[in-house]
Coordinates of C-alpha atoms and ligand atoms in Angstrom, one line a residue:
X1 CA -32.8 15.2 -26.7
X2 CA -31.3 14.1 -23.4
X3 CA -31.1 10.2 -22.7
X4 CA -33.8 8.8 -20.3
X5 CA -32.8 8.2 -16.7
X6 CA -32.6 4.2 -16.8
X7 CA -35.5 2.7 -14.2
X8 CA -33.4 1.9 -11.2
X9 CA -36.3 -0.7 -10.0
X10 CA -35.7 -3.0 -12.6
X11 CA -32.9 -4.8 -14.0
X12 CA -30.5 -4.9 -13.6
X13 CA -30.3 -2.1 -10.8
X14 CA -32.7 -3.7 -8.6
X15 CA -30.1 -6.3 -7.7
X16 CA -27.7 -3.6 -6.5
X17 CA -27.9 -2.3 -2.9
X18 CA -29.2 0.8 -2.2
X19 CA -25.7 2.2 -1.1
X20 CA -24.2 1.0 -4.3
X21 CA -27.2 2.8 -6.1
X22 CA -26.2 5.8 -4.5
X23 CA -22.8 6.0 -5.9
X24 CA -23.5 4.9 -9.7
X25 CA -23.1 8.8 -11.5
X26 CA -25.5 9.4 -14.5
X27 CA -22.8 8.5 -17.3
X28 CA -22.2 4.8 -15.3
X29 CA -26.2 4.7 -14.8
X30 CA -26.7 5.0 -18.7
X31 CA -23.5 2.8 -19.4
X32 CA -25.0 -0.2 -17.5
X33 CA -28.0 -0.1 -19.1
X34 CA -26.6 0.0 -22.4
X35 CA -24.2 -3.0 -21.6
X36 CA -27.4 -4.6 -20.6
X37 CA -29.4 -3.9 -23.3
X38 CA -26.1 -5.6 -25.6
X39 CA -25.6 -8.2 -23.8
X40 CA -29.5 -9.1 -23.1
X41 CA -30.2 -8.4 -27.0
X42 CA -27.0 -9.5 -28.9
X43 CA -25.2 -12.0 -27.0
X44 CA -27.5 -14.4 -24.9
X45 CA -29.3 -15.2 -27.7
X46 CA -26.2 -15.5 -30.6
X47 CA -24.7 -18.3 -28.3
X48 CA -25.6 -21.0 -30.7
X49 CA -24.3 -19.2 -34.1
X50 CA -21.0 -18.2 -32.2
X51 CA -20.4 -21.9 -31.5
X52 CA -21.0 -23.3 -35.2
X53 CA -19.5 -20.6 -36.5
X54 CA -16.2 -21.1 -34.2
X55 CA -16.6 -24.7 -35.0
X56 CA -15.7 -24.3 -38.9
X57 CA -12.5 -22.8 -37.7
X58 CA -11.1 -23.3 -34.2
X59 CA -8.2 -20.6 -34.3
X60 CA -9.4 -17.5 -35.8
X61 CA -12.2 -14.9 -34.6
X62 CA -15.6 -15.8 -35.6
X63 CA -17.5 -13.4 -38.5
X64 CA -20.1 -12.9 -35.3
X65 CA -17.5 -11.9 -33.2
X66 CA -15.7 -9.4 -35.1
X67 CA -19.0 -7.8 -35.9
X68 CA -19.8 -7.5 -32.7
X69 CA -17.0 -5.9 -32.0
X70 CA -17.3 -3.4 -34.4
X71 CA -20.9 -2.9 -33.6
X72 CA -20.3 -2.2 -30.0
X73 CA -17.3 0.3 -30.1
X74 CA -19.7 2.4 -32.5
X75 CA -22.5 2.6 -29.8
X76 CA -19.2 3.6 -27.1
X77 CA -18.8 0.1 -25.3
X78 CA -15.4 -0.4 -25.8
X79 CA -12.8 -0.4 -23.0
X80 CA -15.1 0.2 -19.8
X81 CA -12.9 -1.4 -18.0
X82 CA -10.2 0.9 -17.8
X83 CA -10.2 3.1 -14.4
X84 CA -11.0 6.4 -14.3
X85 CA -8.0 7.7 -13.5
X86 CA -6.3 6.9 -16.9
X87 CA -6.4 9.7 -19.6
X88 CA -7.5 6.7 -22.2
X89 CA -10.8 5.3 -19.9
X90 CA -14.2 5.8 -20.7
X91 CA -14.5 7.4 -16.9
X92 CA -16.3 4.8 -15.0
X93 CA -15.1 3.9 -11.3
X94 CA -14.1 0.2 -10.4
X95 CA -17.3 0.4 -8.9
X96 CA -19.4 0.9 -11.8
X97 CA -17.4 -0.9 -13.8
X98 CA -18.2 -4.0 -11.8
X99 CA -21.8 -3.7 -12.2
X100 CA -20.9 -3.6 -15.8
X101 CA -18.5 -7.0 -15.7
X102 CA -21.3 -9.1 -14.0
X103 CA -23.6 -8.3 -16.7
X104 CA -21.0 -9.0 -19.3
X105 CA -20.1 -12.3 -17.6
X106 CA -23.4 -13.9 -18.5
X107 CA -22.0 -15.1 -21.6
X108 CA -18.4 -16.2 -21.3
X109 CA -17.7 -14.1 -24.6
X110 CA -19.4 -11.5 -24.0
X111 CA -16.8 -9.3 -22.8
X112 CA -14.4 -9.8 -25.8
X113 CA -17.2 -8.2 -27.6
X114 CA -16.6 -5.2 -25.8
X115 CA -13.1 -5.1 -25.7
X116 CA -13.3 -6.3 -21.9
X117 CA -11.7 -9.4 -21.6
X118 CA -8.5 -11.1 -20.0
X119 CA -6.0 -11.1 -20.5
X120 CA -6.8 -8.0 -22.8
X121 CA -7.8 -5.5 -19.3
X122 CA -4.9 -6.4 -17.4
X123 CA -2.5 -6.3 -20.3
X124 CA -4.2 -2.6 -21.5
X125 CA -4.1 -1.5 -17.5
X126 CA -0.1 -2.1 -17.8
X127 CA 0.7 -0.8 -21.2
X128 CA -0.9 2.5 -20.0
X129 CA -0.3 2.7 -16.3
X130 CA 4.1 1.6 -17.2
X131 CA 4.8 2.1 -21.0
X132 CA 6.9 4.9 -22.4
X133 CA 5.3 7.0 -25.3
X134 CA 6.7 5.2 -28.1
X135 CA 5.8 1.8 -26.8
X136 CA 2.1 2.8 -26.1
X137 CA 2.1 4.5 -29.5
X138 CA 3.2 0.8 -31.3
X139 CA 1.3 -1.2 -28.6
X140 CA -1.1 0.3 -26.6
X141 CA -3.3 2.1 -28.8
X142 CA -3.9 -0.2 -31.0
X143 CA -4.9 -3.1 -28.6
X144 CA -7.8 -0.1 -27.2
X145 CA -8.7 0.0 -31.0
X146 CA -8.8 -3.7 -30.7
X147 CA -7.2 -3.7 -33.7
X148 CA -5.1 -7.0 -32.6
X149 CA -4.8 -9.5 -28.9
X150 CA -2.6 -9.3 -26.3
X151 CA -1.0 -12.5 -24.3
X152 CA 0.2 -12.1 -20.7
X153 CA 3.2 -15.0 -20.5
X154 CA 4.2 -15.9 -16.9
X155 CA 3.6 -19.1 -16.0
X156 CA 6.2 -21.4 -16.2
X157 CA 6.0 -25.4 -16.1
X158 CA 9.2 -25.7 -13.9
X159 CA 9.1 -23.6 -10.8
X160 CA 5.9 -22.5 -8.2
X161 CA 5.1 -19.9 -10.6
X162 CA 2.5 -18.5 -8.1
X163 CA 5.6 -17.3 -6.4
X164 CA 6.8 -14.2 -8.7
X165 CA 9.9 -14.7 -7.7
X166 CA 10.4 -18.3 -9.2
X167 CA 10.4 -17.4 -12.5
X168 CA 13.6 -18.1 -14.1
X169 CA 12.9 -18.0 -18.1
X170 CA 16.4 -16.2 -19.1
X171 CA 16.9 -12.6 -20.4
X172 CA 20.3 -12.0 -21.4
X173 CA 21.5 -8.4 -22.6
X174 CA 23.4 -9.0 -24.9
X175 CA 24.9 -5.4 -27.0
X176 CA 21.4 -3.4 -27.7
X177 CA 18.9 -6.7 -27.5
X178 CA 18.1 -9.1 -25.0
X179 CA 17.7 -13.0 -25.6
X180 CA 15.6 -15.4 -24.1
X181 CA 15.4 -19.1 -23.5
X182 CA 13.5 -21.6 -21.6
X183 CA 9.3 -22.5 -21.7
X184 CA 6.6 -21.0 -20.5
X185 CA 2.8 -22.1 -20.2
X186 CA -0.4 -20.6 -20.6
X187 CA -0.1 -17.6 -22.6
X188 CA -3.6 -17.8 -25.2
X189 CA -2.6 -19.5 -28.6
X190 CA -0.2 -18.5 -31.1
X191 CA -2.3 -19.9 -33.4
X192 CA -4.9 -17.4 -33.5
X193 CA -3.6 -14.4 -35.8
X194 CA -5.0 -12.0 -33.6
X195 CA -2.5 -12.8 -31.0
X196 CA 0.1 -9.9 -32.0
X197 CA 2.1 -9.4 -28.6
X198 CA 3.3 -11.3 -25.6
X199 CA 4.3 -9.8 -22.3
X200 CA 6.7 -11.9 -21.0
X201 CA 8.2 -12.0 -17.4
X202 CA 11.4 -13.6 -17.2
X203 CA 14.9 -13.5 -15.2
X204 CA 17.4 -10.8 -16.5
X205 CA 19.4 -10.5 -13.1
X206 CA 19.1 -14.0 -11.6
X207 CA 22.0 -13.1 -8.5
X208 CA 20.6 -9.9 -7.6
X209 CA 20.6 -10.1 -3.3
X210 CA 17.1 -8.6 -3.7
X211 CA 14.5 -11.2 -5.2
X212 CA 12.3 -8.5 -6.2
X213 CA 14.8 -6.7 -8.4
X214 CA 16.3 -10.0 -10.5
X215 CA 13.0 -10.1 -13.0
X216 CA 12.0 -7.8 -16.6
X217 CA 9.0 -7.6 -18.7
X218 CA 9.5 -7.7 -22.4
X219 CA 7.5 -6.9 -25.1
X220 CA 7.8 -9.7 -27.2
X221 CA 5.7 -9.1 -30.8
X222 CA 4.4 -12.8 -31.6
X223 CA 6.5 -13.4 -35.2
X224 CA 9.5 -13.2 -33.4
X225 CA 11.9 -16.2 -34.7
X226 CA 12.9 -18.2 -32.0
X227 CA 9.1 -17.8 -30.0
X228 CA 7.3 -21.2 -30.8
X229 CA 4.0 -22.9 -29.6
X230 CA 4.7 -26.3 -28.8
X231 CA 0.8 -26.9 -27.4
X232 CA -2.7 -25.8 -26.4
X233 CA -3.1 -26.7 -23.1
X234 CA -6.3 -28.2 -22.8
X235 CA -8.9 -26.7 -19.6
X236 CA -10.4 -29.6 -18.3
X237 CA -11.2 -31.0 -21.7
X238 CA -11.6 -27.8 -23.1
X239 CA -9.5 -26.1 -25.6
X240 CA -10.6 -22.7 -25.3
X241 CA -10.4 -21.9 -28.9
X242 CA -10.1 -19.4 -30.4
X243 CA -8.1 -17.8 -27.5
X244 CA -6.6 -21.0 -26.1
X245 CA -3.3 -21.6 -23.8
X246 CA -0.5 -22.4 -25.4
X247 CA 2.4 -24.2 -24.4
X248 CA 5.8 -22.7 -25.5
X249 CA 9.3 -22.5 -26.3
X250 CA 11.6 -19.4 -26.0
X251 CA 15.1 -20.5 -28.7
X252 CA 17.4 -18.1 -28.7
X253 CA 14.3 -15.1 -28.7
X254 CA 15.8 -11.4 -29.5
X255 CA 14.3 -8.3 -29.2
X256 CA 15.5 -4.9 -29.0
X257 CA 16.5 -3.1 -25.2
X258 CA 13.9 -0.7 -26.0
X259 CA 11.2 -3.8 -25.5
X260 CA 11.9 -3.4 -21.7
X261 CA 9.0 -2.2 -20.1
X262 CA 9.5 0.6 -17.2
X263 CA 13.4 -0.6 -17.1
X264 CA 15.4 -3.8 -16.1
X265 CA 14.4 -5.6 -12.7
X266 CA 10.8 -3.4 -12.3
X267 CA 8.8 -6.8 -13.3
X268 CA 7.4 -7.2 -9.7
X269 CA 6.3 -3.8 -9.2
X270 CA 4.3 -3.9 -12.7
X271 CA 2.7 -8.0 -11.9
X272 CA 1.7 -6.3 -8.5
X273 CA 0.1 -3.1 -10.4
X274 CA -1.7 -5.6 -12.6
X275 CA -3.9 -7.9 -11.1
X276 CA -6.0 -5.8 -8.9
X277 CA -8.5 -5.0 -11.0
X278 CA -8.4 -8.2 -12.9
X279 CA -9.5 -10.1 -10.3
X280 CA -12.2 -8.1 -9.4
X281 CA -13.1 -8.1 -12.8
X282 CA -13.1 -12.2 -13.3
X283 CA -15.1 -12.8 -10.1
X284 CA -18.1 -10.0 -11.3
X285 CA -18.0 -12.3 -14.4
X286 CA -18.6 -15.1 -12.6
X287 CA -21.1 -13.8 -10.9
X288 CA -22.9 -13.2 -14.0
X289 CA -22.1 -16.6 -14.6
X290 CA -24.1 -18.1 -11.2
X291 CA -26.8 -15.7 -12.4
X292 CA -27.5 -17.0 -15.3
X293 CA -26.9 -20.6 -14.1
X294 CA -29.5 -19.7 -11.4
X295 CA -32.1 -18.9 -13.7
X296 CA -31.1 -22.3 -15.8
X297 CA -32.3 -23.4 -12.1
X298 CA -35.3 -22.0 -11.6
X299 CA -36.1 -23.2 -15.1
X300 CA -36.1 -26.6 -14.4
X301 CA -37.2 -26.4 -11.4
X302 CA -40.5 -25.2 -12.9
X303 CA -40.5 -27.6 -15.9
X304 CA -44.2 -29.4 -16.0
X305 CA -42.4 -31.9 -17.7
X306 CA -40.3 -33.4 -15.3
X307 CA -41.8 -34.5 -12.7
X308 CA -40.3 -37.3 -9.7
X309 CA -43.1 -38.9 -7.4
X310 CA -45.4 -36.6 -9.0
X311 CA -44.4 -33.1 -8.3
X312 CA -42.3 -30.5 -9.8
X313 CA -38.3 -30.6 -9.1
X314 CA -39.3 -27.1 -7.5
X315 CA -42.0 -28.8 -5.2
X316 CA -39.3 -30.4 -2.9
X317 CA -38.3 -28.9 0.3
X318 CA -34.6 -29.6 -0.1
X319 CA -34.7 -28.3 -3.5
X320 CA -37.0 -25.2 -2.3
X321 CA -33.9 -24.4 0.1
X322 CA -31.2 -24.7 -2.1
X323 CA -32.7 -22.2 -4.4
X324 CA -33.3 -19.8 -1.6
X325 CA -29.2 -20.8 -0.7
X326 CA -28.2 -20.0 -4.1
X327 CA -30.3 -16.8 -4.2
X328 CA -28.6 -15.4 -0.9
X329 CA -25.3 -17.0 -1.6
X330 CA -24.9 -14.7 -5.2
X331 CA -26.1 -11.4 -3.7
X332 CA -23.9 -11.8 -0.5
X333 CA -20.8 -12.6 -3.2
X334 CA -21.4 -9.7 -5.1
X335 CA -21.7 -7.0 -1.4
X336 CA -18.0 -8.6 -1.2
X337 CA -16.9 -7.6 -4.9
X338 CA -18.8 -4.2 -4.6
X339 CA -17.4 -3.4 -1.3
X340 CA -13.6 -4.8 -3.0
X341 CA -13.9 -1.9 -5.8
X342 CA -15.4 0.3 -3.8
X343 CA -12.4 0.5 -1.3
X344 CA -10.2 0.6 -4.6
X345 CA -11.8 3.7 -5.5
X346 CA -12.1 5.2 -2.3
X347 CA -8.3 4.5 -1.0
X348 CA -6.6 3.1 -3.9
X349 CA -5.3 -0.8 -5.2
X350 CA -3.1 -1.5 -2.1
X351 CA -5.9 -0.7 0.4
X352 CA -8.0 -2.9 -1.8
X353 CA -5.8 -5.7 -0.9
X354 CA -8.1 -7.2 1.8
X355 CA -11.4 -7.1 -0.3
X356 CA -9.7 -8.2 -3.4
X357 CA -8.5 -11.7 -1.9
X358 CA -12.1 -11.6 0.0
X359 CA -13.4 -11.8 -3.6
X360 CA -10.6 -14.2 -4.8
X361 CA -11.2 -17.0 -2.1
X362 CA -14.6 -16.9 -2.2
X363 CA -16.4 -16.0 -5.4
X364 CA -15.0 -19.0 -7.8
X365 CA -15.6 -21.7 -5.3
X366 CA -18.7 -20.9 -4.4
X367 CA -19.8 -20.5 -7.8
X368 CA -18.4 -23.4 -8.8
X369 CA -20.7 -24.8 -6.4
X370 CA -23.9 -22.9 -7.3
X371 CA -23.2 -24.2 -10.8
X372 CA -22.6 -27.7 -9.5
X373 CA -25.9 -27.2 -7.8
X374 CA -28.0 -26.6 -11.4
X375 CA -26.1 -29.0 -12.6
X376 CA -27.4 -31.6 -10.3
X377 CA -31.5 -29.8 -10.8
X378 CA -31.1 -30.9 -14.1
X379 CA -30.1 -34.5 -13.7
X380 CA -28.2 -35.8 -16.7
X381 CA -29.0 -33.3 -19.4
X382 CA -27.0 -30.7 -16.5
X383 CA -23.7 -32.7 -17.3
X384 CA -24.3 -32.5 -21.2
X385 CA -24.4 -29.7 -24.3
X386 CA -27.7 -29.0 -23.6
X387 CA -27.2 -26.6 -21.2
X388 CA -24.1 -24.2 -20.6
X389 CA -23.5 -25.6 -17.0
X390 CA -20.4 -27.5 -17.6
X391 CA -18.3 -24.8 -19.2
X392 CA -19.9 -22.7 -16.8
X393 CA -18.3 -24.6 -14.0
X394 CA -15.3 -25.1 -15.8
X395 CA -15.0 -21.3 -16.1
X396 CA -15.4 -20.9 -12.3
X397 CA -12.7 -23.6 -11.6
X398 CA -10.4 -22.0 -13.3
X399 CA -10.7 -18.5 -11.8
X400 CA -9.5 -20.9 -9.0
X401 CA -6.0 -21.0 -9.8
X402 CA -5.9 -18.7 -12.8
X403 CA -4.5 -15.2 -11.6
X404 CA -2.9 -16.4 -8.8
X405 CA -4.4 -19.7 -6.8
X406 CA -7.2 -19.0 -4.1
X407 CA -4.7 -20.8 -1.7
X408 CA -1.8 -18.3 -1.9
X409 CA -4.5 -15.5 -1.1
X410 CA -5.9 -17.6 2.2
X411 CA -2.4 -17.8 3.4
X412 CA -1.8 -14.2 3.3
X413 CA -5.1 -13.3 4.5
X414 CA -4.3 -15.6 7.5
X415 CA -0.3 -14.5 8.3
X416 CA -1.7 -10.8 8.0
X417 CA -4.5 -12.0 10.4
X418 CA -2.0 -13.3 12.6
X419 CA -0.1 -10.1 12.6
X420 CA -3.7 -8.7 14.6
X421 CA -3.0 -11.0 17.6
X422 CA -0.6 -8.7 19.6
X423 CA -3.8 -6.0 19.5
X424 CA -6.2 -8.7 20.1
X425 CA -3.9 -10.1 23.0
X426 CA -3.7 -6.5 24.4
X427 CA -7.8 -5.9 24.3
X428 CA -8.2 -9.3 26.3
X429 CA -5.5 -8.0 28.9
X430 CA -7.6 -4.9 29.5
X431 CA -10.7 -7.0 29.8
X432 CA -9.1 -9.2 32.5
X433 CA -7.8 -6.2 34.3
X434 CA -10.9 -4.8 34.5
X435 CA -12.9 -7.8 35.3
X436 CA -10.5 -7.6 38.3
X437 CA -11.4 -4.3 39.0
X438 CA -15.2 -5.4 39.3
X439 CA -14.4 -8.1 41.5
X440 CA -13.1 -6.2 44.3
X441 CA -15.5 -3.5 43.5
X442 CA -18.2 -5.7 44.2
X443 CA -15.7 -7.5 47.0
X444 CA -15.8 -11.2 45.4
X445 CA -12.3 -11.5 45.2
X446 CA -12.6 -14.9 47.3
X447 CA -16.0 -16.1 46.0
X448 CA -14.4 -15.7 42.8
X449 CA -10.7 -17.4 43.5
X450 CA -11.0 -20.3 41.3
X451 CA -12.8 -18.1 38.3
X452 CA -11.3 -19.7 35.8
X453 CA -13.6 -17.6 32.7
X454 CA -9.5 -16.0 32.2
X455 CA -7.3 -19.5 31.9
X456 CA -7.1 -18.5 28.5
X457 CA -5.2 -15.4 28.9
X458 CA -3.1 -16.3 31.7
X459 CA 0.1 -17.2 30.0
X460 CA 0.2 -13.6 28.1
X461 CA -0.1 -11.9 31.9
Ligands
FAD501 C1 -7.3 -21.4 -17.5 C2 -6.0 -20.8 -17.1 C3 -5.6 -19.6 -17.7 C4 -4.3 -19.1 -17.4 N1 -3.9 -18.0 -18.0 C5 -2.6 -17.6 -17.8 C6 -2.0 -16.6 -18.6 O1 -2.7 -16.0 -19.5 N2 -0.7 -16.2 -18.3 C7 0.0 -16.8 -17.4 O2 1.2 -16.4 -17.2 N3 -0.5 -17.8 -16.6 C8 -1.8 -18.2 -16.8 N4 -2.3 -19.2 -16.0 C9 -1.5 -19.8 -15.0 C10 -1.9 -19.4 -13.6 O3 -1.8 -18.0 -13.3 C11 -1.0 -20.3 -12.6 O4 -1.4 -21.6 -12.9 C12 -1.2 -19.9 -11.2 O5 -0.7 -18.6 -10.9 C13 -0.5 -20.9 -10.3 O6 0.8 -21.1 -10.6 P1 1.4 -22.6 -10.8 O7 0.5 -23.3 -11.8 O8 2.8 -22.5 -11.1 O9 1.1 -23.3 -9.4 P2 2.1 -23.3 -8.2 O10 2.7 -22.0 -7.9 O11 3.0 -24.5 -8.3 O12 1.1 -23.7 -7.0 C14 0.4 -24.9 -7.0 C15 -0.5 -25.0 -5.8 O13 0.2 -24.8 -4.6 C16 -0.6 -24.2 -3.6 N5 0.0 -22.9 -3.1 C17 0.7 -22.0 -3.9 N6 1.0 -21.0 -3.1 C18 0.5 -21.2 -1.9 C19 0.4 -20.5 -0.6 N7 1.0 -19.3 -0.5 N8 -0.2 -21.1 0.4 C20 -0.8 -22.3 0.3 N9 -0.8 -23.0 -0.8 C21 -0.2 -22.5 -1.9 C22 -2.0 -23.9 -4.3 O14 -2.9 -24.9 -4.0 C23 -1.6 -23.9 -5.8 O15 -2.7 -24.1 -6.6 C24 -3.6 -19.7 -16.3 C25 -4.1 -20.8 -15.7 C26 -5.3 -21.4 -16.0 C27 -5.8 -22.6 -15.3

């Protein structure tokens, strides 16, 4: 019997626009609705027994999790993520794909359940888009069996590291392996088992005249002597567990020369390959997040129990307003992250560029803000464990800087902005000239001597 068309009035189509509608094929229509059905059914309400059972043991998977895992790839919700145009992917667009990650992102785990989480998608993107056949047979397949996790290692505490080319961890061939040495920060734990490999960037030809041919990536497995977690990095309090962020020392590290992925020096072109998608991916997420924080809002705004000066928290003009900013706020973020995959799918990653950093700069801080906003609804209680908010808020500060700050996009938003003045300067020219045209057309060259509506181009005449 065919599968029922899903009710595109109802959610959670009816918060898509109708162009986006237009472009979601039959597979991605019944794809989205099963990811909704999970997530609505299986996650939102096992967020209590994933926490307790996490909290008997901090590093390793939870019973919950793992089952839900299993449970999902049977029904075919594994690895949505992973574009179309890769013989491995399920076949959905980065466009349908995102409708998919803001659903997922309503619980910060839910994701992992489907084999759709970071580092995991940006890691699986690279194995298959750069590895040769044997490394994909050792590494790659398994990770899209999720038969083990994946760390992405880049970060390093001594240089700018949001500046690729600062990276300076050393990789020295040395006869048919390469050796490593030096620290590096962030990578999730070592200390959860599941953590099997580490993709490393580091330094293998540090005097290379070109800066974008001195750096390697590595496969590193993780029970490679030498490779040794000093640390989990705490998030604002938080440790993250079980996938954490480790803090780590490279002694002496050796792995074979056939660890190299794509070949020596090609590390830039494979961390620029990586993180388009990514990001796309964490800001749908956090939409999901401000979703769900949203209803927390309307909640408590409609709580008979609390109740200042008499009326309800929803009663109050201000707070009337800020629900209808929230509300306008999350659907204009997610025309942004649409429009981003969209372009991605229409002319590729690079042309994606623009919309990608679009989504970057302002998707995590303004989430961060809507959270901050239920936070503040629901007084005290909002900064506590009785609701999600603060981890919610941490999650969204982080997307901040994680993936490359919101800073470093602004600035190259703004010098490729500034690139645009020379064709701005040359449109305002041809308005002047014709605005001189008109005046003596309409002979007020004198009446007009002193015009000064064109001071501001003058100096570019
Ligand atoms: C929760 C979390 C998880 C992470 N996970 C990983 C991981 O799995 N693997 C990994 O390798 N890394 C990870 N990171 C690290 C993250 O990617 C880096 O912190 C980030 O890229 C910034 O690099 P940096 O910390 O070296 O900051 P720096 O490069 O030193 O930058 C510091 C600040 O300088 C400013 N700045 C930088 N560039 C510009 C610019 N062009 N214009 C204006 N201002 C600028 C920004 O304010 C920026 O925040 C994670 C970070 C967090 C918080």
């Amino acid at each position: 019997m065919a599968t029922p068309k899903p009710d595109t009035t109802t959610l959670p189509f009816s918060k898509y626009p109708a162009w986006t509608l237009s472009k979601l094929r039959p597979l991605a229509l019944q794809k989205i609705q099963a990811v909704h059905d999970w997530v609505e059914t299986k996650c939102i309400p096992a967020q209590g027994i994933m926490k307790a059972q996490l909290a008997k043991d901090r590093w390793k998977m939870p019973p919950l999790m793992r089952q839900l895992r299993a449970e999902a790839k049977a029904r075919g919700l594994f690895n949505l993520f992973l574009p179309k145009e890769f013989k491995e992917s399920p076949g959905l667009t980065n466009l349908e794909y995102a409708c998919c990650a803001e659903i997922m992102g309503r619980v910060y785990w839910a994701a992992q359940t489907m084999n759709c989480h970071a580092p995991e998608t940006g890691n699986i993107e690279l194995l298959a888009k750069y590895c040769n056949d044997e490394q994909k047979e050792k590494w790659l397949y398994p990770l899209l069996r999720g038969e083990f996790a994946s760390a992405y290692s880049m970060t390093e505490p001594d240089v700018a590291s949001s500046d690729a080319t600062n990276i300076s961890i050393s990789i020295q061939r040395q006869g048919d392996s390469y050796v490593m040495n030096g620290r590096k920060l962030f990578a999730n734990a070592k200390w959860n088992p599941d953590v099997k490999l580490y993709i490393l960037m580091g330094c293998t030809d540090p005097h290379n005249p070109d800066p974008r041919r001195r750096h390697s990536m590595l496969l590193i497995p993780s029970d490679t002597p030498g490779f040794r977690m000093r640390q989990n990095l705490s998030i604002m309090g938080y440790d993250c567990a079980p996938e954490g962020h480790g803090e780590y020392i490279y002694e002496d590290v050796r792995v074979p020369v056939s660890n190299v992925i794509l070949g020596e020096g090609r590390a830039f072109e494979i961390a620029q390959g990586r993180l388009g998608p990514g990001r796309i991916h964490h800001c749908m997420r956090l939409i999901g997040q401000g979703e769900l924080a949203y209803e927390y809002a309307l909640v408590r705004a409609t709580d008979g129990r609390k109740k200042p000066r008499g009326k309800l928290i929803g009663e109050f003009d201000s707070n009337i307003e800020r629900i209808a900013q929230m509300r306008l706020e999350l659907d204009a973020l997610r025309l942004v992250v649409f429009n981003a995959a969209d372009t991605m799918d229409a002319l590729g990653n690079k042309s994606g560029r623009y919309g990608i950093a679009q989504s970057k700069i302002l998707v995590p801080v303004t989430v961060a803000r809507i959270i901050d906003e239920c936070m503040q609804l629901y007084g005290g209680q909002g900064l506590t464990q009785h609701t999600p908010l603060p981890e919610m808020w941490t999650y969204a500060r982080f997307v901040r800087v994680a993936d490359g700050p919101d800073a470093a996009h602004r600035h190259q938003v703004g010098r490729d902005q500034l690139k645009t003045a020379g064709d701005v300067v040359a449109r305002h020219l041809r308005y002047y000239e014709i605005a001189q045209e008109l005046k003596k057309q309409f002979g007020l060259e004198e009446e007009l001597a002193d015009d000064c509506t064109w001071e501001y181009i003058k100096p570019k005449l």
